[in-house]
Backbone as CSV, one residue per row, in Angstrom:
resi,resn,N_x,N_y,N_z,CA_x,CA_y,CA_z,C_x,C_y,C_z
1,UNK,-12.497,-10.585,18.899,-11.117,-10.163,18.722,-10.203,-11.193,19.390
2,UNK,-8.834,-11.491,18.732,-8.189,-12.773,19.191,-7.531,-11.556,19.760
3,UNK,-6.888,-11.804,21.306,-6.313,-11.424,21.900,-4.694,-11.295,21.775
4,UNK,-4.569,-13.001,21.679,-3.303,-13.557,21.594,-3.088,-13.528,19.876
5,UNK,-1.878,-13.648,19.907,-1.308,-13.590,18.421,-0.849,-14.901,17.961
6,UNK,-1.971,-15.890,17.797,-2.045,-16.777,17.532,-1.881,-17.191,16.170
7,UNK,-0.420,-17.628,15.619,-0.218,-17.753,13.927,-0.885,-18.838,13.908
8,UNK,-1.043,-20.328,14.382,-1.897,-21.512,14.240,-3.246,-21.575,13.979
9,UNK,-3.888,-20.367,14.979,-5.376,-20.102,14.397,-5.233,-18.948,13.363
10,UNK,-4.446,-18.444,12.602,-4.588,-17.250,11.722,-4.286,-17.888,10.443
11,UNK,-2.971,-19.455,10.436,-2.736,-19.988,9.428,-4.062,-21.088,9.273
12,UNK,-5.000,-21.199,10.024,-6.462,-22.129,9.950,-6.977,-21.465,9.264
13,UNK,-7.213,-20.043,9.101,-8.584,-18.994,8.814,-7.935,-18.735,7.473
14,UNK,-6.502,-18.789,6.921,-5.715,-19.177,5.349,-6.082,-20.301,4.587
15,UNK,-6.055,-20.496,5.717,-6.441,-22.104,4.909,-7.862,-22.156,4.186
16,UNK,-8.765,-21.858,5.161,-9.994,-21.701,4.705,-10.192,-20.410,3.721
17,UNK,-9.171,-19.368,4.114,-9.564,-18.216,2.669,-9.495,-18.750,1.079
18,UNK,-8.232,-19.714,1.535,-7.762,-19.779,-0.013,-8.854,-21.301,-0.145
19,UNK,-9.345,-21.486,0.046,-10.864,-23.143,-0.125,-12.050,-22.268,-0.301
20,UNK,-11.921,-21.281,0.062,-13.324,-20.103,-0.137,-13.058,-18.971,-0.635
21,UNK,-12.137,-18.843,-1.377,-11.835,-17.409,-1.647,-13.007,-16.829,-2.373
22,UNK,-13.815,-17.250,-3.159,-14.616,-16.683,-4.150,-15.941,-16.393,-3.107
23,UNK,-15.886,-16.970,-1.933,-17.374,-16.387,-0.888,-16.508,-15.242,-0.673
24,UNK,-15.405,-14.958,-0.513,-15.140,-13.879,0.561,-15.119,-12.934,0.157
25,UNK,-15.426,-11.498,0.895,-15.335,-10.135,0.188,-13.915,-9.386,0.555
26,UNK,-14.475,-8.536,0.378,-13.117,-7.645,0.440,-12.318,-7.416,2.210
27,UNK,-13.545,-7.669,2.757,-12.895,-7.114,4.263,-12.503,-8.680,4.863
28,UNK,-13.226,-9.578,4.102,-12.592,-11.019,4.967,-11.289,-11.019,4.745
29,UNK,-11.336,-11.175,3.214,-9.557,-11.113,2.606,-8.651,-10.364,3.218
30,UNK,-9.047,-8.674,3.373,-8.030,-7.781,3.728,-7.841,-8.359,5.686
31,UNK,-8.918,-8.574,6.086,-9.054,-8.903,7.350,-7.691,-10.182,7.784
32,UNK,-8.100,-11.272,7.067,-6.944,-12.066,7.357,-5.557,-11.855,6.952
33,UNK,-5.335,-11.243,5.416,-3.939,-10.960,5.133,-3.228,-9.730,5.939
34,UNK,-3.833,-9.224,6.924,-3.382,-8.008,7.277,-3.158,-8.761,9.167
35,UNK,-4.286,-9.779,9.491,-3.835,-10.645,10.237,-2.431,-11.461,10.187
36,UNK,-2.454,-11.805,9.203,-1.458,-12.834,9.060,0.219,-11.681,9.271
37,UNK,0.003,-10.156,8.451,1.566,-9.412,8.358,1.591,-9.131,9.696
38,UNK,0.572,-8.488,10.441,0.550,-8.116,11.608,1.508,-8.854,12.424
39,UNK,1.695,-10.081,12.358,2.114,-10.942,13.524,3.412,-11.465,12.241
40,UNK,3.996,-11.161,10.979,4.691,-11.635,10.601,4.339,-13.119,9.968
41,UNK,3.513,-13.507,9.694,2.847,-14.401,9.312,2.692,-14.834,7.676
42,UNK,3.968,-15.074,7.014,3.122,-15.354,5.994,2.615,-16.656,5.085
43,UNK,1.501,-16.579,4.740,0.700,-17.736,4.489,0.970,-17.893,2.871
44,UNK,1.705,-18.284,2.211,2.412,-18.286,0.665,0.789,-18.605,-0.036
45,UNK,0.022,-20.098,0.180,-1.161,-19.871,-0.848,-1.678,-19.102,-0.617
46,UNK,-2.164,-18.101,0.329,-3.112,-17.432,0.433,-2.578,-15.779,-0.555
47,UNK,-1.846,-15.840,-0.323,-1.189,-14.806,-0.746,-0.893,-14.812,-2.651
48,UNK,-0.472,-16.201,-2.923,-0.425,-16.311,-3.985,-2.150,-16.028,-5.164
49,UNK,-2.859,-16.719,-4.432,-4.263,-16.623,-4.633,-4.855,-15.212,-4.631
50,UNK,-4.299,-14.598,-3.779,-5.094,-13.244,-3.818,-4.270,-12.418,-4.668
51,UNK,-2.902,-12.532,-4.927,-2.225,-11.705,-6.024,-2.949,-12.052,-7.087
52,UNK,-3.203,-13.331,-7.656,-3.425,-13.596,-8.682,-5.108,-13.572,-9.147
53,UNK,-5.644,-12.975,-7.823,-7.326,-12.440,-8.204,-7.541,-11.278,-8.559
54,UNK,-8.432,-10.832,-9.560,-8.506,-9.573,-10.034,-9.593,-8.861,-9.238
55,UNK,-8.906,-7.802,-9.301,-9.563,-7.203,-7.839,-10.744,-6.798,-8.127
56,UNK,-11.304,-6.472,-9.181,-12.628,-6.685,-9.815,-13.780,-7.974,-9.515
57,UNK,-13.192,-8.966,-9.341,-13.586,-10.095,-8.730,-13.910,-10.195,-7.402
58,UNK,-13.443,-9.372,-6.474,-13.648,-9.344,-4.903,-14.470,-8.281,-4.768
59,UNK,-15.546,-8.695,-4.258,-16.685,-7.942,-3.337,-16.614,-7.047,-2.484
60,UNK,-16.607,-5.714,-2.915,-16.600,-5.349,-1.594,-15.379,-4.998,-1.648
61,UNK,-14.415,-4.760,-2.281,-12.834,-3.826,-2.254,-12.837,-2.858,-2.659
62,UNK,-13.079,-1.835,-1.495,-12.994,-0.708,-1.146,-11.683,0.180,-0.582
63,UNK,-11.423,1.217,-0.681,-10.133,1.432,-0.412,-9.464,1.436,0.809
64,UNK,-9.740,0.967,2.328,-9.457,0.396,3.156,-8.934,-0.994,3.222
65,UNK,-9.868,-1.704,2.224,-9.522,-3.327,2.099,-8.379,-3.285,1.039
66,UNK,-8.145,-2.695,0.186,-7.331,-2.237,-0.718,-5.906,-1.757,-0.137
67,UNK,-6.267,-1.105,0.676,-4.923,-0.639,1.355,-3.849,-1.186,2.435
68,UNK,-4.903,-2.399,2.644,-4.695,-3.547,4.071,-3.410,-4.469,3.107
69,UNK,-4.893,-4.739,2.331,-3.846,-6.125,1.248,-2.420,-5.379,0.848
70,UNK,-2.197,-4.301,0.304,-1.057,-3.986,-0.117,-0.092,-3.692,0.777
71,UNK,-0.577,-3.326,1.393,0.407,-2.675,3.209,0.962,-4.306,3.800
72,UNK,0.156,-5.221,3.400,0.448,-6.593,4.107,1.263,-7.500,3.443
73,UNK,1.153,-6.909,2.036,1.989,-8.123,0.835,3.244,-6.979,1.305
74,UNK,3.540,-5.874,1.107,4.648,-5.365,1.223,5.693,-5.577,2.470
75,UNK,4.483,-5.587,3.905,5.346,-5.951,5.204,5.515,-7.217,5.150
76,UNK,4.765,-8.295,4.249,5.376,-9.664,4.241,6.532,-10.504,3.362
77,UNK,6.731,-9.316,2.733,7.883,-8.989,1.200,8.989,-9.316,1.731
78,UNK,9.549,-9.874,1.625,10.795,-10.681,2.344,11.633,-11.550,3.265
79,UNK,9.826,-12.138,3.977,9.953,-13.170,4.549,9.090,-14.437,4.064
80,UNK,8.974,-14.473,3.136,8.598,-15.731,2.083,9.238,-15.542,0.922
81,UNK,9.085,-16.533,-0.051,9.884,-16.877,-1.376,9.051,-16.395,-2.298
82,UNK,7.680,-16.517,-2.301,6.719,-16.422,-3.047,7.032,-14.792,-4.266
83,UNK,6.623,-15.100,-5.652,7.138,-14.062,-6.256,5.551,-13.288,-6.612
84,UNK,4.711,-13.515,-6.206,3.450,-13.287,-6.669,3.203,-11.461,-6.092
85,UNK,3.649,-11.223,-5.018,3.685,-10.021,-4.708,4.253,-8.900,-6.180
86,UNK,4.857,-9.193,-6.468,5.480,-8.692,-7.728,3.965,-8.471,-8.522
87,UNK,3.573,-9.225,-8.834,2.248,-9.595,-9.641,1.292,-8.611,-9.440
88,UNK,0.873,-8.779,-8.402,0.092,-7.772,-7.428,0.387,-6.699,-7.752
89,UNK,1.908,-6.015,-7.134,1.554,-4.674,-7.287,2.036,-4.251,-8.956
90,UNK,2.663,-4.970,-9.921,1.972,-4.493,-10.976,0.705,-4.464,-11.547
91,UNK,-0.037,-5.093,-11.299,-1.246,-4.814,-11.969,-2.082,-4.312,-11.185
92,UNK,-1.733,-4.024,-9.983,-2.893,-2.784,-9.280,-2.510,-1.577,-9.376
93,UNK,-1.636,-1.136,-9.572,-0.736,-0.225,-10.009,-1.689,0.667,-11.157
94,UNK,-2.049,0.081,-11.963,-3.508,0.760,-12.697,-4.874,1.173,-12.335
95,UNK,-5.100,0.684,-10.936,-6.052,0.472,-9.999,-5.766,1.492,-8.882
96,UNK,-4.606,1.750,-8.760,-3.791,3.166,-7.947,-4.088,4.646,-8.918
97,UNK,-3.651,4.260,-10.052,-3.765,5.811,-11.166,-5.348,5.839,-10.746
98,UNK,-6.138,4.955,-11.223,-7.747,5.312,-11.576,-8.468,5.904,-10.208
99,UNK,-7.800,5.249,-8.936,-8.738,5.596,-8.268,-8.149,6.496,-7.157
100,UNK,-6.934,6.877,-7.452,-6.191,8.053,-6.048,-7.157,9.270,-5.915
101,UNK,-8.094,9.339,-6.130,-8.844,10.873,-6.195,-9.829,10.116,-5.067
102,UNK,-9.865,9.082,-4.984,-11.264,8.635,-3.881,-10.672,7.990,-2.437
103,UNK,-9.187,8.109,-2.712,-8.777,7.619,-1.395,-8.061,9.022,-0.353
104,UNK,-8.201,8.617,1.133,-8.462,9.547,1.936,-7.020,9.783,2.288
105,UNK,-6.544,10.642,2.733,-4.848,10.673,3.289,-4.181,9.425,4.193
106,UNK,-5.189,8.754,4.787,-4.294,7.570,5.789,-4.621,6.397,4.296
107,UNK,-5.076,6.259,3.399,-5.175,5.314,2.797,-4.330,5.605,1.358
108,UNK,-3.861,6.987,0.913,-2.918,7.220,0.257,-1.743,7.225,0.763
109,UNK,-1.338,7.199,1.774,-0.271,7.034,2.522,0.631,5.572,2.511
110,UNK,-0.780,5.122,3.321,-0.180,3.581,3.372,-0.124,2.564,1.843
111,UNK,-0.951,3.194,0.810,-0.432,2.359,-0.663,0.750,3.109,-1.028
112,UNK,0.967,4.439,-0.877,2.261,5.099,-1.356,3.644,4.166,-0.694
113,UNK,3.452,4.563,0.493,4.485,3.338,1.434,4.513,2.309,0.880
114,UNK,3.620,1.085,0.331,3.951,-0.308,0.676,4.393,-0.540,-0.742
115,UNK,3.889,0.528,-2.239,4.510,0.186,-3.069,5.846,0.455,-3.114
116,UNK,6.364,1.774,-2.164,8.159,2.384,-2.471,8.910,0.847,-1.482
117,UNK,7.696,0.721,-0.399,8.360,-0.680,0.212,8.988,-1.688,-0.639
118,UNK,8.107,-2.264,-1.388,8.465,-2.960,-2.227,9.371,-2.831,-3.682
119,UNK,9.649,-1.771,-3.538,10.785,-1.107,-4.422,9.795,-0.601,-6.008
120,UNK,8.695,-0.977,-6.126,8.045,-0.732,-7.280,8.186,0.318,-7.911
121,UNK,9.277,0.678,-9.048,9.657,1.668,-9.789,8.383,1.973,-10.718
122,UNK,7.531,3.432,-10.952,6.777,3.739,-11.651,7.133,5.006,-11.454
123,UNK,7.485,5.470,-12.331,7.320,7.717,-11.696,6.049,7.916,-12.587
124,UNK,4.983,7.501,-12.957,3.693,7.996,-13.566,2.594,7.785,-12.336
125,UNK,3.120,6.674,-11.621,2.374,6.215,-10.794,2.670,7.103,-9.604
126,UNK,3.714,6.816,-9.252,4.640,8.199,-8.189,3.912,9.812,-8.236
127,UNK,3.611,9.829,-9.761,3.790,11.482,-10.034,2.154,11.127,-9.804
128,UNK,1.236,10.374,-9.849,-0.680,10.652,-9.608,-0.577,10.241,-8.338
129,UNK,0.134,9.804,-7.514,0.082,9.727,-5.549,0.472,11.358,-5.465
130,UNK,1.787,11.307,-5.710,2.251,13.041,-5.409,1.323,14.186,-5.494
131,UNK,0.264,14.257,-6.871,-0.647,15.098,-6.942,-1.336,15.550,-6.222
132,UNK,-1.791,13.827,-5.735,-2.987,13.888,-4.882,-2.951,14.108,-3.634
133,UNK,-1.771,13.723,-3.087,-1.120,14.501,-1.836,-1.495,15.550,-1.628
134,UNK,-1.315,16.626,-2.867,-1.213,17.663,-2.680,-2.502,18.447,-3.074
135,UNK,-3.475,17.897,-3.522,-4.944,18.479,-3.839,-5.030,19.239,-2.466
136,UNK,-5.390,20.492,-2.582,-5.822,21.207,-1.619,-7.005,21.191,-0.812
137,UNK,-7.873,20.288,-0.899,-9.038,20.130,-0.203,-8.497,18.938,0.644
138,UNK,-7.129,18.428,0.813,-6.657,17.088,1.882,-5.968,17.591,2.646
139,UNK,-6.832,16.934,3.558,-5.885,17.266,5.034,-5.064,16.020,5.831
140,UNK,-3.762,16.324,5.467,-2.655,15.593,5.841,-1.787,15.605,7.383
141,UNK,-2.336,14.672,7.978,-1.817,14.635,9.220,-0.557,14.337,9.113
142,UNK,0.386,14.502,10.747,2.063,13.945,10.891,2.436,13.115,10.205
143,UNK,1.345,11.611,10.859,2.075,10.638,10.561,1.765,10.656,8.829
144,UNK,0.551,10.689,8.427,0.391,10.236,6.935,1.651,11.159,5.962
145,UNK,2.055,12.317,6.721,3.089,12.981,5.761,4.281,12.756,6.089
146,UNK,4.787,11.990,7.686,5.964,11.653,7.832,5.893,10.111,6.483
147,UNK,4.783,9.098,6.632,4.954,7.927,5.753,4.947,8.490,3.888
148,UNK,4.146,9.579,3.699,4.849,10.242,2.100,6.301,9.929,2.023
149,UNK,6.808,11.188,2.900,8.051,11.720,3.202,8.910,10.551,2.978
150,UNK,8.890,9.206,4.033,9.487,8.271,3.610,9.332,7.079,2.635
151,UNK,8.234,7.039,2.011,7.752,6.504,0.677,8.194,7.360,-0.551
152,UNK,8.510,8.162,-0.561,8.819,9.126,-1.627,10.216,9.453,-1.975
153,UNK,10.955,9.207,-0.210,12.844,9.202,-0.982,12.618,7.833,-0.801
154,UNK,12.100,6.713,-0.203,12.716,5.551,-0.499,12.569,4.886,-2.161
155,UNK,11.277,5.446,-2.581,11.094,5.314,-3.737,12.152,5.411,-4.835
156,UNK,12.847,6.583,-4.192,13.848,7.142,-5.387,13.652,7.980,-5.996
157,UNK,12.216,8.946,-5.540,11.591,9.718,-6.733,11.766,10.860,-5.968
158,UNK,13.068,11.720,-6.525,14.299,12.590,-6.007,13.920,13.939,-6.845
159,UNK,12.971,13.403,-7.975,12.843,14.599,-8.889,14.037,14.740,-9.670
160,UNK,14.939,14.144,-9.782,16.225,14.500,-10.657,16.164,13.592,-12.070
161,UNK,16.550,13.601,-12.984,16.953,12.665,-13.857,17.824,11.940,-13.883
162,UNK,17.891,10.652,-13.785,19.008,9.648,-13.858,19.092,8.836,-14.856
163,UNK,20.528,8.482,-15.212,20.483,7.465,-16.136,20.369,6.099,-15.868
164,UNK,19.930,5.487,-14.469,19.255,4.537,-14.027,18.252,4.078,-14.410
165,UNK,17.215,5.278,-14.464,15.365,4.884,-14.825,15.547,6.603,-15.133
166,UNK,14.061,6.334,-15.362,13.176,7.759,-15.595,13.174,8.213,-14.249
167,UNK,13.664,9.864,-14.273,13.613,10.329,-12.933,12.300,11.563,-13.472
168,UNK,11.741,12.306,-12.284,10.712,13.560,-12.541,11.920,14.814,-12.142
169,UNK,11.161,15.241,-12.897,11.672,17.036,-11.991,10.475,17.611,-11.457
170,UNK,10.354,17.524,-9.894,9.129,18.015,-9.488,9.300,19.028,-8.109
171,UNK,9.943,19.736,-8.343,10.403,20.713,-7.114,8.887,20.880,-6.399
172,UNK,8.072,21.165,-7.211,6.660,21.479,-6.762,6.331,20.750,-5.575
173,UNK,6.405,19.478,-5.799,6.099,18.613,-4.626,7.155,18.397,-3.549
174,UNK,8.665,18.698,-3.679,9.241,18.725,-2.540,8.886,19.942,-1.731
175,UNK,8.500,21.340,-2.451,8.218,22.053,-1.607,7.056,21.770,-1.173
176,UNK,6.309,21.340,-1.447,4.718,21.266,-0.755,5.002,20.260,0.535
177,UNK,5.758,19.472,-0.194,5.927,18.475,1.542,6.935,19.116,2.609
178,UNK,7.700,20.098,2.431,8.585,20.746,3.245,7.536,22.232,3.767
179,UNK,6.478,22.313,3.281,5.436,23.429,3.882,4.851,22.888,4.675
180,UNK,4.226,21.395,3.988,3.338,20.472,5.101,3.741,20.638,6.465
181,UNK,5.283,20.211,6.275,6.047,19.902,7.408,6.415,20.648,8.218
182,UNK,6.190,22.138,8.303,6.170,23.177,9.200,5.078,23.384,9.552
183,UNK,3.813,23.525,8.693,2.483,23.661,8.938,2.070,22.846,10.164
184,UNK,2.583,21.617,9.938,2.325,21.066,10.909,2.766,20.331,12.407
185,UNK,4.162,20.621,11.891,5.261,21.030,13.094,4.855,20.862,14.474
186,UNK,3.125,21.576,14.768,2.993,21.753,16.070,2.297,20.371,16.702
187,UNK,2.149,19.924,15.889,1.119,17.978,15.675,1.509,17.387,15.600
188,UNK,3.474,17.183,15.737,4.185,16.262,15.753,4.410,15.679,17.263
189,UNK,3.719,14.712,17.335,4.164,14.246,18.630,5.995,13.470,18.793
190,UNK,6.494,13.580,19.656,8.299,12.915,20.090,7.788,11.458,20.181
């Protein structure tokens, strides 16, 4: 474990992702790009390279490593030029519908977040996170339902119709997150 938050040795270990990307699996990749947001770090080829790999292609991307990379392109979303993030989360965005039934509440959380982060307008995509939120066999802690909560109005997905975009009407799910939120009331730490 690097102690220090060393961007010089984190932009070395970029360097070498994107010269090896095709050895690396899923946890090297998510490992360094989640290195690199952590500390504000962003490494434009590396990033460009991994938007533009199909995630089918990486070894080993599982929905932890899955959730790193997106949480990291989103916290690095506006401190580089690079447009490839765009890229990314459209076309994983199909990779979100197929597989939200196998990801756990801290890992639906944090892709719900990093796509409303990134402003990514979908209400089909919106409306199969929301569901799954709400499958009754998940158990949703503070924080993972305080980060819904704010992935879900930042999103824009208000449930109303606008003549902006496609809006939902989904009262269903505002009340379920306003039950959460008493339910669990007593687990909110200050």
């Amino acid at each position: 474990k690097v102690a220090a938050r060393d961007a010089k040795l984190l932009r070395c270990f970029a360097e070498k992702a994107v010269e090896r990307v095709g050895e690396f699996n899923g946890q090297h990749l998510s490992n360094v790009v989640w290195s690199l947001a952590t500390i504000r770090e962003p490494h434009e080829p590396l990033m460009t390279v991994l938007a533009r790999t199909r995630a089918d292609m990486i070894q080993g991307l599982g929905p932890q490593e899955f959730s790193n990379i997106v949480w990291s392109f989103a916290t690095l979303k506006g401190l580089a030029k690079w447009t490839d993030a765009e890229i990314l989360f459209r076309r994983t965005a199909q990779r979100v519908v197929r597989t939200a039934h196998e990801l756990d509440s801290q890992h639906l959380a944090n892709i719900t977040w990093a796509f409303a982060k990134i402003s990514h307008r979908d209400d089909g995509l919106f409306y199969v996170l929301s569901r799954e939120a709400m499958r009754a066999d998940r158990q949703v802690n503070p924080l993972n339902l305080a980060n819904l909560s704010w992935a879900f109005a930042s999103a824009g997905y208000h449930g109303e119709m606008s003549t902006r975009r496609i809006g939902l009407r989904d009262p269903e799910f505002f009340e379920w997150m306003a039950r959460k939120a008493v339910e669990t009331l007593h687990a909110f730490t200050p």
